[in-house]
mmCIF file of C-alpha atoms and ligand atoms in Angstrom:
data_model
loop_
_atom_site.group_PDB
_atom_site.id
_atom_site.type_symbol
_atom_site.label_atom_id
_atom_site.label_comp_id
_atom_site.label_asym_id
_atom_site.label_seq_id
_atom_site.Cartn_x
_atom_site.Cartn_y
_atom_site.Cartn_z
ATOM 1 C CA MET M 20 -54.347 -7.572 4.681
ATOM 2 C CA THR M 21 -50.647 -5.901 6.522
ATOM 3 C CA HIS M 22 -47.366 -8.359 6.667
ATOM 4 C CA ARG M 23 -45.416 -8.871 9.377
ATOM 5 C CA PHE M 24 -42.309 -9.517 9.444
ATOM 6 C CA SER M 25 -41.416 -12.185 12.413
ATOM 7 C CA PRO M 26 -37.942 -9.981 13.986
ATOM 8 C CA ILE M 27 -36.110 -13.896 14.075
ATOM 9 C CA ALA M 28 -36.897 -14.650 10.328
ATOM 10 C CA LEU M 29 -34.963 -10.635 10.070
ATOM 11 C CA LEU M 30 -32.030 -11.481 12.092
ATOM 12 C CA GLY M 31 -31.447 -15.086 10.381
ATOM 13 C CA ALA M 32 -31.220 -13.820 7.243
ATOM 14 C CA ALA M 33 -28.923 -10.498 8.019
ATOM 15 C CA ALA M 34 -27.235 -13.447 9.963
ATOM 16 C CA LEU M 35 -26.676 -15.413 7.108
ATOM 17 C CA LEU M 36 -25.668 -11.800 4.692
ATOM 18 C CA SER M 37 -22.563 -11.038 7.082
ATOM 19 C CA THR M 38 -21.923 -14.668 6.823
ATOM 20 C CA ALA M 39 -21.614 -14.569 3.216
ATOM 21 C CA ALA M 40 -19.636 -11.490 3.179
ATOM 22 C CA LEU M 41 -17.068 -12.465 5.623
ATOM 23 C CA ALA M 42 -17.141 -15.515 3.096
ATOM 24 C CA GLN M 43 -15.714 -13.238 0.364
ATOM 25 C CA THR M 44 -12.214 -12.230 -0.387
ATOM 26 C CA VAL M 45 -10.182 -9.108 -0.871
ATOM 27 C CA LYS M 46 -7.496 -10.688 -3.809
ATOM 28 C CA VAL M 47 -3.664 -9.189 -3.787
ATOM 29 C CA THR M 48 -2.011 -9.033 -6.617
ATOM 30 C CA PRO M 49 1.538 -7.882 -6.261
ATOM 31 C CA LEU M 50 3.340 -5.192 -9.625
ATOM 32 C CA GLY M 51 6.446 -6.385 -9.021
ATOM 33 C CA GLY M 52 9.690 -5.483 -11.366
ATOM 34 C CA PHE M 53 10.368 -9.250 -12.151
ATOM 35 C CA ASP M 54 6.775 -11.642 -12.898
ATOM 36 C CA GLY M 55 7.390 -14.439 -9.816
ATOM 37 C CA GLU M 56 9.722 -13.346 -8.247
ATOM 38 C CA PHE M 57 10.015 -11.017 -5.030
ATOM 39 C CA CYS M 58 12.802 -8.012 -6.162
ATOM 40 C CA ALA M 59 14.852 -4.900 -4.714
ATOM 41 C CA GLN M 60 12.401 -2.339 -6.136
ATOM 42 C CA ASP M 61 9.060 -3.995 -5.385
ATOM 43 C CA ARG M 62 6.567 -2.068 -3.638
ATOM 44 C CA ALA M 63 3.078 -1.976 -6.061
ATOM 45 C CA LEU M 64 0.255 -3.808 -4.568
ATOM 46 C CA VAL M 65 -2.901 -4.193 -6.523
ATOM 47 C CA PHE M 66 -6.024 -4.715 -3.779
ATOM 48 C CA GLU M 67 -9.336 -6.305 -5.341
ATOM 49 C CA ASP M 68 -12.175 -5.660 -2.998
ATOM 50 C CA PRO M 69 -14.908 -8.179 -3.121
ATOM 51 C CA ASN M 70 -17.338 -5.479 -5.056
ATOM 52 C CA GLY M 71 -14.419 -5.279 -7.495
ATOM 53 C CA THR M 72 -13.376 -1.708 -6.275
ATOM 54 C CA ARG M 73 -9.285 -2.117 -6.947
ATOM 55 C CA VAL M 74 -6.838 0.047 -5.020
ATOM 56 C CA LEU M 75 -2.919 0.721 -6.439
ATOM 57 C CA TYR M 76 -0.675 1.275 -3.048
ATOM 58 C CA ASP M 77 2.560 3.071 -3.157
ATOM 59 C CA PRO M 78 3.581 2.523 -7.000
ATOM 60 C CA GLY M 79 6.625 3.055 -6.999
ATOM 61 C CA ARG M 80 8.597 2.559 -9.676
ATOM 62 C CA THR M 81 8.260 -0.876 -11.207
ATOM 63 C CA VAL M 82 4.459 -0.323 -12.975
ATOM 64 C CA MET M 83 5.081 0.582 -16.377
ATOM 65 C CA GLY M 84 3.382 4.128 -16.508
ATOM 66 C CA GLY M 85 -0.687 4.578 -16.782
ATOM 67 C CA SER M 86 -0.304 2.142 -20.174
ATOM 68 C CA ASP M 87 0.667 -1.605 -18.027
ATOM 69 C CA PRO M 88 -1.154 -3.499 -19.211
ATOM 70 C CA ARG M 89 -1.456 -5.721 -15.556
ATOM 71 C CA LEU M 90 -3.244 -2.548 -13.901
ATOM 72 C CA GLY M 91 -6.818 -2.869 -15.488
ATOM 73 C CA LYS M 92 -9.382 -0.786 -13.803
ATOM 74 C CA ILE M 93 -7.833 1.182 -10.666
ATOM 75 C CA ASP M 94 -10.685 2.969 -9.091
ATOM 76 C CA ILE M 95 -8.097 4.881 -6.709
ATOM 77 C CA VAL M 96 -4.200 5.192 -5.544
ATOM 78 C CA LEU M 97 -2.650 5.875 -2.757
ATOM 79 C CA VAL M 98 0.701 6.805 -1.443
ATOM 80 C CA THR M 99 2.116 6.539 1.954
ATOM 81 C CA HIS M 100 4.708 9.169 1.327
ATOM 82 C CA THR M 101 6.388 11.281 -1.365
ATOM 83 C CA HIS M 102 9.796 9.188 -2.021
ATOM 84 C CA GLY M 103 10.553 8.472 -5.475
ATOM 85 C CA ASP M 104 10.312 5.011 -4.405
ATOM 86 C CA HIS M 105 7.153 5.594 -3.887
ATOM 87 C CA LEU M 106 6.210 8.137 -5.515
ATOM 88 C CA GLY M 107 7.243 7.006 -8.202
ATOM 89 C CA ASN M 108 10.394 9.562 -9.933
ATOM 90 C CA ALA M 109 11.041 6.466 -12.242
ATOM 91 C CA HIS M 110 9.593 3.487 -14.064
ATOM 92 C CA THR M 111 10.651 0.461 -14.727
ATOM 93 C CA LYS M 112 11.440 0.421 -18.519
ATOM 94 C CA ALA M 113 10.489 -3.040 -18.998
ATOM 95 C CA ILE M 114 9.242 -6.197 -16.777
ATOM 96 C CA GLY M 115 12.412 -8.005 -16.045
ATOM 97 C CA ALA M 116 14.689 -4.651 -17.020
ATOM 98 C CA GLY M 117 18.028 -5.416 -15.129
ATOM 99 C CA THR M 118 18.821 -7.786 -12.589
ATOM 100 C CA CYS M 119 16.315 -8.384 -9.280
ATOM 101 C CA ALA M 120 18.744 -6.753 -7.434
ATOM 102 C CA ALA M 121 19.314 -4.142 -9.672
ATOM 103 C CA PRO M 122 16.202 -3.611 -11.418
ATOM 104 C CA ASP M 123 16.627 -0.674 -14.473
ATOM 105 C CA PHE M 124 14.474 1.962 -13.439
ATOM 106 C CA SER M 125 15.463 4.259 -16.110
ATOM 107 C CA VAL M 126 12.251 5.636 -17.619
ATOM 108 C CA SER M 127 12.023 9.319 -16.247
ATOM 109 C CA ASP M 128 8.603 10.441 -14.367
ATOM 110 C CA ILE M 129 10.098 13.965 -13.414
ATOM 111 C CA PRO M 130 8.317 16.091 -12.727
ATOM 112 C CA ASN M 131 5.241 14.485 -12.741
ATOM 113 C CA SER M 132 5.538 11.066 -10.941
ATOM 114 C CA ASN M 133 3.977 7.822 -12.076
ATOM 115 C CA ALA M 134 1.206 7.687 -9.625
ATOM 116 C CA VAL M 135 0.233 10.959 -10.831
ATOM 117 C CA ASN M 136 0.956 9.706 -13.982
ATOM 118 C CA ILE M 137 -1.150 6.191 -13.307
ATOM 119 C CA ALA M 138 -3.911 8.011 -11.435
ATOM 120 C CA LEU M 139 -4.252 10.376 -14.536
ATOM 121 C CA ALA M 140 -4.705 7.801 -17.330
ATOM 122 C CA LYS M 141 -7.277 5.133 -15.019
ATOM 123 C CA LYS M 142 -8.985 8.342 -14.219
ATOM 124 C CA SER M 143 -8.640 7.278 -10.452
ATOM 125 C CA THR M 144 -9.320 8.890 -7.272
ATOM 126 C CA ILE M 145 -5.520 9.335 -5.284
ATOM 127 C CA VAL M 146 -6.747 9.172 -0.663
ATOM 128 C CA VAL M 147 -2.907 10.413 0.548
ATOM 129 C CA GLY M 148 -2.999 11.658 4.394
ATOM 130 C CA SER M 149 -1.050 14.344 6.044
ATOM 131 C CA ASP M 150 -0.545 17.715 3.786
ATOM 132 C CA MET M 151 -0.247 15.910 0.617
ATOM 133 C CA PRO M 152 -4.069 16.686 -1.149
ATOM 134 C CA GLN M 153 -2.193 19.811 -2.299
ATOM 135 C CA PHE M 154 0.543 18.877 -3.975
ATOM 136 C CA PHE M 155 -1.377 15.689 -6.155
ATOM 137 C CA GLN M 156 -3.802 18.283 -6.486
ATOM 138 C CA ALA M 157 -1.319 20.941 -8.632
ATOM 139 C CA LYS M 158 0.017 17.613 -10.083
ATOM 140 C CA LEU M 159 -3.014 16.954 -11.173
ATOM 141 C CA LYS M 160 -3.967 19.837 -12.370
ATOM 142 C CA ALA M 161 -1.041 21.241 -14.524
ATOM 143 C CA LEU M 162 -2.098 17.334 -16.787
ATOM 144 C CA GLY M 163 -5.113 18.947 -17.271
ATOM 145 C CA GLY M 164 -6.466 16.046 -14.540
ATOM 146 C CA ASP M 165 -9.371 17.063 -11.889
ATOM 147 C CA PRO M 166 -7.808 18.297 -8.983
ATOM 148 C CA ALA M 167 -11.762 16.736 -6.974
ATOM 149 C CA ASN M 168 -10.289 13.372 -8.235
ATOM 150 C CA VAL M 169 -7.620 13.668 -4.639
ATOM 151 C CA LYS M 170 -9.051 13.310 -1.436
ATOM 152 C CA LEU M 171 -8.136 13.680 1.726
ATOM 153 C CA ALA M 172 -7.588 11.093 4.584
ATOM 154 C CA ARG M 173 -5.810 12.930 7.535
ATOM 155 C CA PHE M 174 -4.851 11.403 10.568
ATOM 156 C CA GLY M 175 -7.923 9.952 12.833
ATOM 157 C CA GLY M 176 -10.718 10.664 9.722
ATOM 158 C CA SER M 177 -10.478 8.334 7.248
ATOM 159 C CA VAL M 178 -12.984 8.252 3.782
ATOM 160 C CA THR M 179 -15.109 5.699 1.995
ATOM 161 C CA VAL M 180 -14.378 5.630 -1.495
ATOM 162 C CA GLY M 181 -16.237 2.506 -3.956
ATOM 163 C CA GLY M 182 -16.647 0.501 -0.878
ATOM 164 C CA VAL M 183 -13.664 0.785 0.982
ATOM 165 C CA LYS M 184 -12.751 2.530 3.885
ATOM 166 C CA ILE M 185 -9.303 4.398 3.679
ATOM 167 C CA ALA M 186 -7.625 5.504 6.629
ATOM 168 C CA THR M 187 -3.733 6.516 7.085
ATOM 169 C CA VAL M 188 -1.550 6.304 10.503
ATOM 170 C CA HIS M 189 1.326 7.790 11.262
ATOM 171 C CA ALA M 190 4.423 6.776 9.816
ATOM 172 C CA LEU M 191 7.624 7.564 11.838
ATOM 173 C CA HIS M 192 9.354 8.536 8.774
ATOM 174 C CA SER M 193 11.039 11.565 6.713
ATOM 175 C CA ASN M 194 8.256 13.209 3.316
ATOM 176 C CA GLY M 195 10.834 15.255 2.042
ATOM 177 C CA LEU M 196 9.630 16.379 -1.220
ATOM 178 C CA ASP M 197 12.592 16.394 -4.014
ATOM 179 C CA PRO M 198 12.588 19.951 -5.173
ATOM 180 C CA ASP M 199 13.349 17.705 -8.847
ATOM 181 C CA TYR M 200 9.327 18.177 -8.423
ATOM 182 C CA ILE M 201 9.244 21.864 -7.747
ATOM 183 C CA GLY M 202 11.474 22.693 -10.824
ATOM 184 C CA GLY M 203 12.187 26.274 -12.161
ATOM 185 C CA ASP M 204 14.306 28.396 -10.006
ATOM 186 C CA LEU M 205 12.608 27.663 -6.312
ATOM 187 C CA GLY M 206 13.664 23.984 -7.943
ATOM 188 C CA ALA M 207 17.154 24.710 -8.735
ATOM 189 C CA ALA M 208 18.225 26.498 -5.402
ATOM 190 C CA MET M 209 16.504 24.397 -3.176
ATOM 191 C CA LYS M 210 18.401 21.446 -4.753
ATOM 192 C CA ALA M 211 21.743 23.448 -3.917
ATOM 193 C CA ALA M 212 20.965 24.342 -0.896
ATOM 194 C CA GLY M 213 19.791 20.651 -0.035
ATOM 195 C CA ILE M 214 16.726 21.616 0.932
ATOM 196 C CA TRP M 215 13.373 19.358 0.105
ATOM 197 C CA GLY M 216 10.232 20.590 0.303
ATOM 198 C CA ASP M 217 7.355 19.985 3.399
ATOM 199 C CA VAL M 218 4.209 18.003 2.289
ATOM 200 C CA GLY M 219 4.031 16.793 5.934
ATOM 201 C CA LEU M 220 4.333 13.480 7.869
ATOM 202 C CA ALA M 221 4.840 10.269 6.118
ATOM 203 C CA THR M 222 1.733 7.602 6.338
ATOM 204 C CA GLY M 223 0.805 4.558 6.624
ATOM 205 C CA TYR M 224 -2.913 3.306 5.520
ATOM 206 C CA VAL M 225 -5.333 1.344 6.751
ATOM 207 C CA LEU M 226 -8.164 -0.550 4.182
ATOM 208 C CA LYS M 227 -11.926 -1.523 5.721
ATOM 209 C CA PHE M 228 -13.025 -3.912 3.007
ATOM 210 C CA SER M 229 -16.527 -4.274 2.525
ATOM 211 C CA ASN M 230 -16.172 -8.198 3.483
ATOM 212 C CA GLY M 231 -14.754 -6.771 6.921
ATOM 213 C CA LEU M 232 -11.330 -7.904 6.754
ATOM 214 C CA VAL M 233 -9.161 -5.130 8.302
ATOM 215 C CA ALA M 234 -5.174 -4.061 6.591
ATOM 216 C CA TYR M 235 -2.078 -2.335 8.105
ATOM 217 C CA LEU M 236 -0.232 -0.886 5.355
ATOM 218 C CA SER M 237 2.874 0.075 6.854
ATOM 219 C CA GLY M 238 4.842 2.239 4.438
ATOM 220 C CA ASP M 239 8.292 3.253 5.365
ATOM 221 C CA THR M 240 8.126 3.526 9.274
ATOM 222 C CA GLY M 241 9.950 2.470 12.536
ATOM 223 C CA HIS M 242 8.667 1.359 15.434
ATOM 224 C CA THR M 243 5.493 3.681 16.891
ATOM 225 C CA ALA M 244 3.284 3.203 20.134
ATOM 226 C CA ASP M 245 0.399 3.606 17.218
ATOM 227 C CA GLN M 246 1.342 -0.193 15.484
ATOM 228 C CA GLU M 247 0.164 -1.126 19.434
ATOM 229 C CA ASP M 248 -3.066 1.250 20.627
ATOM 230 C CA ILE M 249 -4.141 2.640 16.940
ATOM 231 C CA VAL M 250 -4.183 -0.227 14.705
ATOM 232 C CA ARG M 251 -4.372 -3.253 17.030
ATOM 233 C CA GLY M 252 -6.397 -1.239 19.387
ATOM 234 C CA TYR M 253 -8.713 0.506 17.655
ATOM 235 C CA TYR M 254 -8.888 -0.841 13.856
ATOM 236 C CA HIS M 255 -7.834 -4.982 14.779
ATOM 237 C CA ALA M 256 -5.899 -5.202 11.738
ATOM 238 C CA LYS M 257 -5.819 -8.871 10.320
ATOM 239 C CA LEU M 258 -3.408 -8.202 7.896
ATOM 240 C CA VAL M 259 -0.306 -6.072 7.509
ATOM 241 C CA VAL M 260 1.994 -5.282 4.885
ATOM 242 C CA MET M 261 5.101 -4.729 6.608
ATOM 243 C CA ASN M 262 8.394 -3.220 5.180
ATOM 244 C CA ILE M 263 11.271 -4.823 5.789
ATOM 245 C CA GLY M 264 13.903 -2.776 4.279
ATOM 246 C CA ASP M 265 15.879 -1.560 7.150
ATOM 247 C CA GLY M 266 18.426 1.611 7.402
ATOM 248 C CA PHE M 267 15.521 3.476 5.423
ATOM 249 C CA SER M 268 12.913 1.997 8.077
ATOM 250 C CA THR M 269 12.598 -1.586 10.261
ATOM 251 C CA GLY M 270 14.576 -4.142 9.289
ATOM 252 C CA PRO M 271 13.485 -7.949 9.728
ATOM 253 C CA ALA M 272 13.504 -8.196 13.328
ATOM 254 C CA GLU M 273 12.063 -4.314 13.761
ATOM 255 C CA ALA M 274 9.356 -5.843 11.445
ATOM 256 C CA ALA M 275 8.884 -8.736 13.355
ATOM 257 C CA TYR M 276 8.536 -7.471 16.468
ATOM 258 C CA VAL M 277 5.980 -4.968 15.027
ATOM 259 C CA ILE M 278 4.157 -8.178 13.457
ATOM 260 C CA ASN M 279 4.685 -11.087 17.152
ATOM 261 C CA ASP M 280 4.160 -7.700 19.938
ATOM 262 C CA LEU M 281 2.324 -4.505 18.501
ATOM 263 C CA VAL M 282 0.017 -5.278 15.368
ATOM 264 C CA LYS M 283 -1.023 -9.242 15.962
ATOM 265 C CA PRO M 284 -2.258 -10.164 12.980
ATOM 266 C CA ASN M 285 -2.978 -13.180 11.520
ATOM 267 C CA SER M 286 -0.774 -13.260 8.022
ATOM 268 C CA VAL M 287 1.756 -10.802 6.828
ATOM 269 C CA ILE M 288 2.871 -9.682 3.050
ATOM 270 C CA ALA M 289 6.718 -8.910 3.363
ATOM 271 C CA SER M 290 7.225 -5.645 1.254
ATOM 272 C CA HIS M 291 10.142 -3.159 0.419
ATOM 273 C CA ALA M 292 13.175 -5.582 1.404
ATOM 274 C CA ASN M 293 15.888 -3.990 -1.243
ATOM 275 C CA GLU M 294 17.359 -7.111 -2.206
ATOM 276 C CA ALA M 295 16.480 -10.308 -4.743
ATOM 277 C CA GLY M 296 13.860 -11.672 -2.109
ATOM 278 C CA THR M 297 13.637 -14.476 -4.089
ATOM 279 C CA GLU M 298 15.303 -17.203 -6.917
ATOM 280 C CA GLY M 299 12.500 -19.014 -9.213
ATOM 281 C CA GLY M 300 9.613 -17.833 -6.887
ATOM 282 C CA LYS M 301 11.486 -19.528 -3.885
ATOM 283 C CA VAL M 302 13.188 -17.246 -0.806
ATOM 284 C CA ARG M 303 16.766 -16.887 -1.826
ATOM 285 C CA ALA M 304 18.863 -18.117 2.081
ATOM 286 C CA GLY M 305 20.394 -15.197 3.936
ATOM 287 C CA THR M 306 17.776 -12.347 2.640
ATOM 288 C CA LYS M 307 16.574 -10.209 4.677
ATOM 289 C CA THR M 308 12.883 -11.616 3.414
ATOM 290 C CA GLU M 309 13.883 -15.216 4.916
ATOM 291 C CA ALA M 310 15.120 -13.693 8.292
ATOM 292 C CA PHE M 311 11.644 -11.709 8.641
ATOM 293 C CA ILE M 312 9.767 -15.041 7.665
ATOM 294 C CA LYS M 313 12.152 -16.885 10.434
ATOM 295 C CA ALA M 314 11.085 -14.296 13.358
ATOM 296 C CA THR M 315 7.497 -14.184 12.276
ATOM 297 C CA HIS M 316 5.247 -15.917 14.316
ATOM 298 C CA VAL M 317 2.233 -15.806 12.168
ATOM 299 C CA PRO M 318 2.670 -16.543 8.075
ATOM 300 C CA VAL M 319 4.331 -14.188 5.831
ATOM 301 C CA HIS M 320 3.286 -14.400 2.308
ATOM 302 C CA VAL M 321 6.246 -13.752 -0.241
ATOM 303 C CA PRO M 322 4.674 -10.971 -2.530
ATOM 304 C CA LEU M 323 6.102 -12.273 -6.117
ATOM 305 C CA SER M 324 5.156 -10.570 -9.020
ATOM 306 C CA GLY M 325 1.911 -11.463 -11.137
ATOM 307 C CA LYS M 326 0.563 -13.803 -8.482
ATOM 308 C CA THR M 327 -2.170 -13.262 -6.608
ATOM 309 C CA MET M 328 -3.219 -14.268 -3.271
ATOM 310 C CA GLU M 329 -6.603 -14.073 -1.935
ATOM 311 C CA PHE M 330 -7.488 -13.028 2.044
ATOM 312 C CA ASP M 331 -10.948 -13.599 3.995
ATOM 313 C CA ALA M 332 -12.720 -10.912 6.777
ATOM 314 C CA ASN M 333 -9.924 -12.449 9.121
ATOM 315 C CA GLY M 334 -6.581 -12.041 7.367
ATOM 316 C CA LYS M 335 -6.881 -15.833 6.568
ATOM 317 C CA CYS M 336 -4.913 -15.981 3.034
ATOM 318 C CA THR M 337 -7.309 -18.421 1.576
ATOM 319 C CA SER M 338 -5.788 -19.081 -1.993
ATOM 320 C CA GLY M 339 -2.576 -18.301 -3.802
ATOM 321 C CA CYS M 340 0.158 -18.050 -1.024
HETATM 322 ZN ZN1 LIG A 224 10.731 3.404 0.808
#
């Protein structure tokens, strides 16, 4: 006797499965310098896919190396570009050290970097674009790690790690490598000449999680035509992590334009404000964070350190916002 499956029943089962996937959420937990606040050096976020894969984005200076108890398992480390506040040329002495406006990050991570130290401790895969893989491979190797744990996702391509599809997009920024990471006579000569190392263009990321959520992580960037043509037009990002610091990248007004007119996601997490954005967990009046919230047409979620937010496949916050 042969078993026949009705195509209608199979379609129904597939629809149920995809509905279940869409109902799952991606958890986003900020690892900032001050519990419950959004402070000047805060960039680091942990994304947890519904399948359990955990992704650390731009660890910067607020994660206390690989032994930071907030990290847990980290499968993937992302670094948009090699500037010290993203790669982590130093890190905070303790959560709450210094002030929210001027955190104390006096623990040096030169010549290794906070990002590489964390990836080494957690045996994470580092996924970077541009010409950055060789730099990370060399650092891992020098510390006894495995260079094969660095994967390239250069513009237009993608790599899937732990069920999370990772692509990079260009960021209109710079990506000079501080000669302090190079060291020796060459590093000293470059430093004296005021020349930084070339590791290719700066990047942002587009992540596609297993529940279907597509998130655009801007990195430090100005406006780019790709934010409309590629991030919205091709990837259809529904959640954005947007840098609003001004001076080095888009400020609140420019970042709001990126959200309202170019990417048009369903919600956005403010990032990289370079200020004490909150006090007692509430947005402070007169801040860039407040200006960005006021200028943006979709919900802006403020990344309070340690407070987990959950996002569905459409980029809507379902919990913790
Ligand atoms: Zn930066």
